[in-house]
Tab-separated table of C-alpha atoms in Angstrom:
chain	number	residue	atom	x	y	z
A	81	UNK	CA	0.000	0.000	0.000
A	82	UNK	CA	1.139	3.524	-1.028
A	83	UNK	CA	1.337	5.394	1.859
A	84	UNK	CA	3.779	8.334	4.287
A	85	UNK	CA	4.306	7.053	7.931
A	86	UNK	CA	5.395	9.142	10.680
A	87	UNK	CA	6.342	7.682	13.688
A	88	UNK	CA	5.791	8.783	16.742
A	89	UNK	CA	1.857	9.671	16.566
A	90	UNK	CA	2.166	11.498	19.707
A	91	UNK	CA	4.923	12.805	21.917
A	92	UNK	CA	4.805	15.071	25.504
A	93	UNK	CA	8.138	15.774	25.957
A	94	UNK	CA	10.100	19.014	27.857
A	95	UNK	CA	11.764	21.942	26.956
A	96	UNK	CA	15.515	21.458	25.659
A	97	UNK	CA	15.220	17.892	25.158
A	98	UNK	CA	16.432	17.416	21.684
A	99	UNK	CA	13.720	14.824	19.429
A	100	UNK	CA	12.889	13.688	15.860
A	101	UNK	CA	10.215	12.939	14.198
A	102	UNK	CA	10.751	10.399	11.747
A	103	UNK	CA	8.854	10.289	8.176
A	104	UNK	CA	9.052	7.884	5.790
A	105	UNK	CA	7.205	6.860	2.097
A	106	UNK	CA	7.219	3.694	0.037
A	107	UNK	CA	6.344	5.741	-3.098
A	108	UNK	CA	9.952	6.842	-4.576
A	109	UNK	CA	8.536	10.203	-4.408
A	110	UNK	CA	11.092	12.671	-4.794
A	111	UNK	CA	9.530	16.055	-3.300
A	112	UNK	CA	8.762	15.657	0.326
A	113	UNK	CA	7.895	18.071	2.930
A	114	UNK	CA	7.334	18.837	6.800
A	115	UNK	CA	3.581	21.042	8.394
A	116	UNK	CA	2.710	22.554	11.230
A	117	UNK	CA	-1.126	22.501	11.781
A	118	UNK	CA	-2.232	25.128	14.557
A	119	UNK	CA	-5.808	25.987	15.074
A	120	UNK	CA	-6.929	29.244	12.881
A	121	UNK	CA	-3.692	28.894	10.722
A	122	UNK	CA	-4.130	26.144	8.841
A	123	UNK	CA	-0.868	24.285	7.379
A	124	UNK	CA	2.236	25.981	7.275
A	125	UNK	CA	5.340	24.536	5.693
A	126	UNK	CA	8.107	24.145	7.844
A	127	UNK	CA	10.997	22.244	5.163
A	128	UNK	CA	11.012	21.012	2.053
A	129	UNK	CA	12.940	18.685	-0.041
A	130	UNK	CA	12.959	18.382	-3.403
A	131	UNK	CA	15.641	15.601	-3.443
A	132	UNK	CA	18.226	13.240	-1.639
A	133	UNK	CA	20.663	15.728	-0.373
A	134	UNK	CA	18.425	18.797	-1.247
A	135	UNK	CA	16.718	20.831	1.419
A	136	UNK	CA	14.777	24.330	2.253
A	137	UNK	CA	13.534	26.407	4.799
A	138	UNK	CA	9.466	26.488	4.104
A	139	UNK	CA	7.232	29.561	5.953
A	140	UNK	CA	8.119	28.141	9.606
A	141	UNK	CA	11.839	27.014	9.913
A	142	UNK	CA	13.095	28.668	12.958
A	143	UNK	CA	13.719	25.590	15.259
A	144	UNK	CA	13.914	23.053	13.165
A	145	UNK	CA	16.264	21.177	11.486
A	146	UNK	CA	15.694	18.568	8.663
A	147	UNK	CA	17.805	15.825	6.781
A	148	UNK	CA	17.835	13.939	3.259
A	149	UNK	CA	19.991	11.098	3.091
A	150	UNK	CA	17.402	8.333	1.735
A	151	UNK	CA	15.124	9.157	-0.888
A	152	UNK	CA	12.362	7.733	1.502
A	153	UNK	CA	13.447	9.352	4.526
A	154	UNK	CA	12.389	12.974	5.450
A	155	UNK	CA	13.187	13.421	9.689
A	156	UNK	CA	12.423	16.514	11.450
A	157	UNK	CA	14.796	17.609	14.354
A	158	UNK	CA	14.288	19.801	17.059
A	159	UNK	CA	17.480	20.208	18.416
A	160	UNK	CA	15.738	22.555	21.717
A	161	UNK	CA	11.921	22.169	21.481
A	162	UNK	CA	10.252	25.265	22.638
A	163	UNK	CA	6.508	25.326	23.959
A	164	UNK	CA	5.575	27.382	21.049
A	165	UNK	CA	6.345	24.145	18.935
A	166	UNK	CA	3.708	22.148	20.473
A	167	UNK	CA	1.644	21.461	17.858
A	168	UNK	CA	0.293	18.700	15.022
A	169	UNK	CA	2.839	17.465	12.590
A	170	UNK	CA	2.392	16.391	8.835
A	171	UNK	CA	5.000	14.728	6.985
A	172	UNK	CA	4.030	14.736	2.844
A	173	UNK	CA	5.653	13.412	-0.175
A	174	UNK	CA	4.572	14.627	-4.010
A	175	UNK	CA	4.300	13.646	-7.319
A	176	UNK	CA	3.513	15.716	-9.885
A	177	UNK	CA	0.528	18.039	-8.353
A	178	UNK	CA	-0.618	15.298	-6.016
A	179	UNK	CA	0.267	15.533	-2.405
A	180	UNK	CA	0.446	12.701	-0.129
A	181	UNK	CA	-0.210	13.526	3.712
A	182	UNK	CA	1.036	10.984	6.920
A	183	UNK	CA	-0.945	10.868	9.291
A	184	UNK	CA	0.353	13.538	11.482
A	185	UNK	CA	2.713	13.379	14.638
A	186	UNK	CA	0.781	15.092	18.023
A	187	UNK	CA	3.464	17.313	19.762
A	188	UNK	CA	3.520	18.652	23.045
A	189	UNK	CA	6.481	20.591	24.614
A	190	UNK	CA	5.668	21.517	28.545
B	80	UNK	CA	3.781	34.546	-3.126
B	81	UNK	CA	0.689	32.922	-3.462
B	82	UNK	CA	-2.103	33.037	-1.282
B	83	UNK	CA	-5.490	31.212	-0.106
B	84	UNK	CA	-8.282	33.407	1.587
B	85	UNK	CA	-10.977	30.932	3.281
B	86	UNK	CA	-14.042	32.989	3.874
B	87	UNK	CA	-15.634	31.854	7.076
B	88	UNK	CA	-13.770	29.966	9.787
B	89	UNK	CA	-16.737	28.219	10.450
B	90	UNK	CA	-19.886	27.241	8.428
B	91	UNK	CA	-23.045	25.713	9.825
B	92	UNK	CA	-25.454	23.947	7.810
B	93	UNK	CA	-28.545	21.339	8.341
B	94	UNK	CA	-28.650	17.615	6.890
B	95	UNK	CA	-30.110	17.934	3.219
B	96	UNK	CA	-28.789	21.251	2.781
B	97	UNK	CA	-26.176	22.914	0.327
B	98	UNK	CA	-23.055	23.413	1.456
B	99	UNK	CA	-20.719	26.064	0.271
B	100	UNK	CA	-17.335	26.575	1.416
B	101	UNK	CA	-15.582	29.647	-0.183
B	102	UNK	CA	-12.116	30.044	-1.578
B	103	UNK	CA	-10.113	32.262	-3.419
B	104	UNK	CA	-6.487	32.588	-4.158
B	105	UNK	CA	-3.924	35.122	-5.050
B	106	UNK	CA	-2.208	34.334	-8.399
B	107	UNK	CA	-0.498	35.776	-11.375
B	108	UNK	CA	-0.173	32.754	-13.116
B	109	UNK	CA	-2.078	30.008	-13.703
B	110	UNK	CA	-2.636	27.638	-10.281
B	111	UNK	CA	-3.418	24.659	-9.596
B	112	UNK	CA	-5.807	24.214	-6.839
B	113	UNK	CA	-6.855	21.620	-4.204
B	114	UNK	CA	-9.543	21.210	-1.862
B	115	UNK	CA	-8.391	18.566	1.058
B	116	UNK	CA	-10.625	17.522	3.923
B	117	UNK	CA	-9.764	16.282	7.561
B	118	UNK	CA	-11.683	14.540	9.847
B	119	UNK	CA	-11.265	14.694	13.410
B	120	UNK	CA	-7.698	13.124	14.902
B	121	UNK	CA	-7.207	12.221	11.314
B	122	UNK	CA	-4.771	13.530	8.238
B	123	UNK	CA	-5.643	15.105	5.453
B	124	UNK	CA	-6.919	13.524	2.518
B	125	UNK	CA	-7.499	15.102	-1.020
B	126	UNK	CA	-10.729	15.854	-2.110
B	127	UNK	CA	-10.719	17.005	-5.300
B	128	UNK	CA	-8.239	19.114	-7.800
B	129	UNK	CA	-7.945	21.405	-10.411
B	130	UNK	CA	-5.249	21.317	-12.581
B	131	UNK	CA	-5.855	23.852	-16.117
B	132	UNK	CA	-8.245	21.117	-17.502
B	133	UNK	CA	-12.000	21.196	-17.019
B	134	UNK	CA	-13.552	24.284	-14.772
B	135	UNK	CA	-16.185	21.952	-13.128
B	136	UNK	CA	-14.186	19.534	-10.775
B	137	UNK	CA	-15.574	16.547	-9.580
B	138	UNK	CA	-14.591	14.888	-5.985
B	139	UNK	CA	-15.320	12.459	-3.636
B	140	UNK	CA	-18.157	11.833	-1.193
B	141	UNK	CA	-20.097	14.370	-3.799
B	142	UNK	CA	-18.137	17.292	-3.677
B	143	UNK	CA	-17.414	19.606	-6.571
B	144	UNK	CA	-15.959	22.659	-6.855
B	145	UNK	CA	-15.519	25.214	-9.960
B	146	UNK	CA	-12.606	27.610	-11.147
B	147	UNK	CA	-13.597	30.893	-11.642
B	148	UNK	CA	-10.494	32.787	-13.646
B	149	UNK	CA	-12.425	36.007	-13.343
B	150	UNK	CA	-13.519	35.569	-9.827
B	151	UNK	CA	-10.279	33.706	-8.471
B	152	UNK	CA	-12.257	31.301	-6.364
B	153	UNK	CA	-12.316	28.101	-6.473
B	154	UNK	CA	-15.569	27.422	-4.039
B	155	UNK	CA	-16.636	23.235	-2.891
B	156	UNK	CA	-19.783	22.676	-2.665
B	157	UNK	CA	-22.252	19.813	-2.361
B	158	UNK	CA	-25.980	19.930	-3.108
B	159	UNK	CA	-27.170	18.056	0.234
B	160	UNK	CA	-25.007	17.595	3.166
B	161	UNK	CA	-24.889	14.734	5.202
B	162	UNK	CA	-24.049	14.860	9.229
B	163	UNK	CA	-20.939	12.400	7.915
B	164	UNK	CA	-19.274	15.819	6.244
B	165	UNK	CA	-18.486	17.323	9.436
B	166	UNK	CA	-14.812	18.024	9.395
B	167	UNK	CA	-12.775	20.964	8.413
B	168	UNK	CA	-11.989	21.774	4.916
B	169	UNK	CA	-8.823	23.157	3.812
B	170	UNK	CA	-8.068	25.310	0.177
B	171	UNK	CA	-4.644	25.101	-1.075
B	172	UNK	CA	-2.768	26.215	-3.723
B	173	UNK	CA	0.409	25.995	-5.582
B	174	UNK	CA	3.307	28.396	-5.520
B	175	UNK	CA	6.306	28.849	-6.988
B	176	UNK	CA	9.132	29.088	-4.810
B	177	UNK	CA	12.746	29.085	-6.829
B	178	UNK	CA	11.662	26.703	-9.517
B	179	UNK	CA	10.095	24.137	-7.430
B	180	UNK	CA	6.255	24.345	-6.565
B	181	UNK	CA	5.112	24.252	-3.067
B	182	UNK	CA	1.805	23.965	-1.489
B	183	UNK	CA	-0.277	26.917	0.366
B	184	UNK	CA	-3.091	26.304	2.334
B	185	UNK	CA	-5.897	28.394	3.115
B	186	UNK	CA	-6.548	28.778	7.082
B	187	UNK	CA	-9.614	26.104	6.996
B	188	UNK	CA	-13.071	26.202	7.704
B	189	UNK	CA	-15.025	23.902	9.869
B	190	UNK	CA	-18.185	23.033	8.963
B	191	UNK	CA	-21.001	21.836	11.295
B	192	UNK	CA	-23.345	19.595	10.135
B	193	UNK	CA	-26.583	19.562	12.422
B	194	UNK	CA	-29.788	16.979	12.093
């Protein structure tokens, strides 16, 4: 089955503690991407990729970090997660105009 | 940049009737545009698209939604709504961004579906 997988679903972690989210697609899809969903903002890009070894910064990049060394790997890092990055996660990959969505990675920094 | 103005952060309607979710985007070239749905606690999954063939675009569950050039809206609708299209309803369009398209989306809209 075609399909993006993030992993983990949901994380409560604290301030400073360095985490990634990990994103992954079976689809060879070159173009992938990383979204921040906060209520009354909709989607806002954080990264994108548009190949292995090709990143950059999206809308939202401050405190984040991402990495392209698979073709089917897309992690986001943040190195010192802030409070302001709780939020919900979406890890996409694209072909042509067609996005694919994971199913999103719950975030909360106390 | 390109940009996605969804009129109406929330839209109430009753079972049977029309629903109409409004969009309209910011371009100076042709876009292609998408309407993508989520359901509570879920992801986001693609409704329908346009992409510079026909105006009239046909999606899933009954939803359609039309390109207007001279309006720049691309507005979903579905003649009769049912309680099971509660969710919020995100516009998105593409931009270009040094050569390589990305993805805008509109701030959402929830819609309420009541009995």
């Amino acid at each position: 089955e075609a399909q993006v997988t993030q992993n983990p679903r949901y994380l409560i972690t604290v301030t400073g503690k360095k985490l990634t989210v990990t994103c992954s697609q079976n689809m060879n899809h070159e173009y992938m991407s990383w979204y921040r969903q906060d209520p009354g903002l909709g989607l806002r890009q954080i990264y994108y990729s548009m190949n292995v070894e090709v990143t950059d910064k999206g809308d939202v990049p401050e405190g984040y970090k991402v990495s392209r060394k698979e073709k089917r790997n897309f992690p986001l890092i943040l190195e010192s997660p802030s409070p302001n990055q709780t939020s919900l996660y979406f890890c996409a990959s694209r072909r042509g105009s067609e996005q694919y969505f994971g199913p999103g990675t719950r975030l909360t920094v106390t | 940049a390109q940009s996605v103005t969804q009129l109406g952060s929330h839209v109430s309607v009753s079972e049977g009737a029309l629903v109409l979710l409004r969009c309209n985007y910011s371009s100076s070239v042709p876009p292609y545009l998408f309407w993508y749905v989520q359901y509570p606690n879920q992801g986001l999954q693609l409704l329908l698209k346009y992409t510079s063939a026909a105006t009239l675009v046909k999606g899933i569950n009954g939803f359609e939604a039309e390109f207007k050039k001279s309006e720049t809206s691309f507005h979903l609708t579905k003649p009769s709504a049912h309680m099971s299209d509660a969710a919020e309803y995100f516009c998105a369009v593409t931009t270009m961004n040094s050569g390589y398209s990305t993805l805008t989306f509109g701030k959402g809209t929830m819609l309420l579906v009541s009995p």
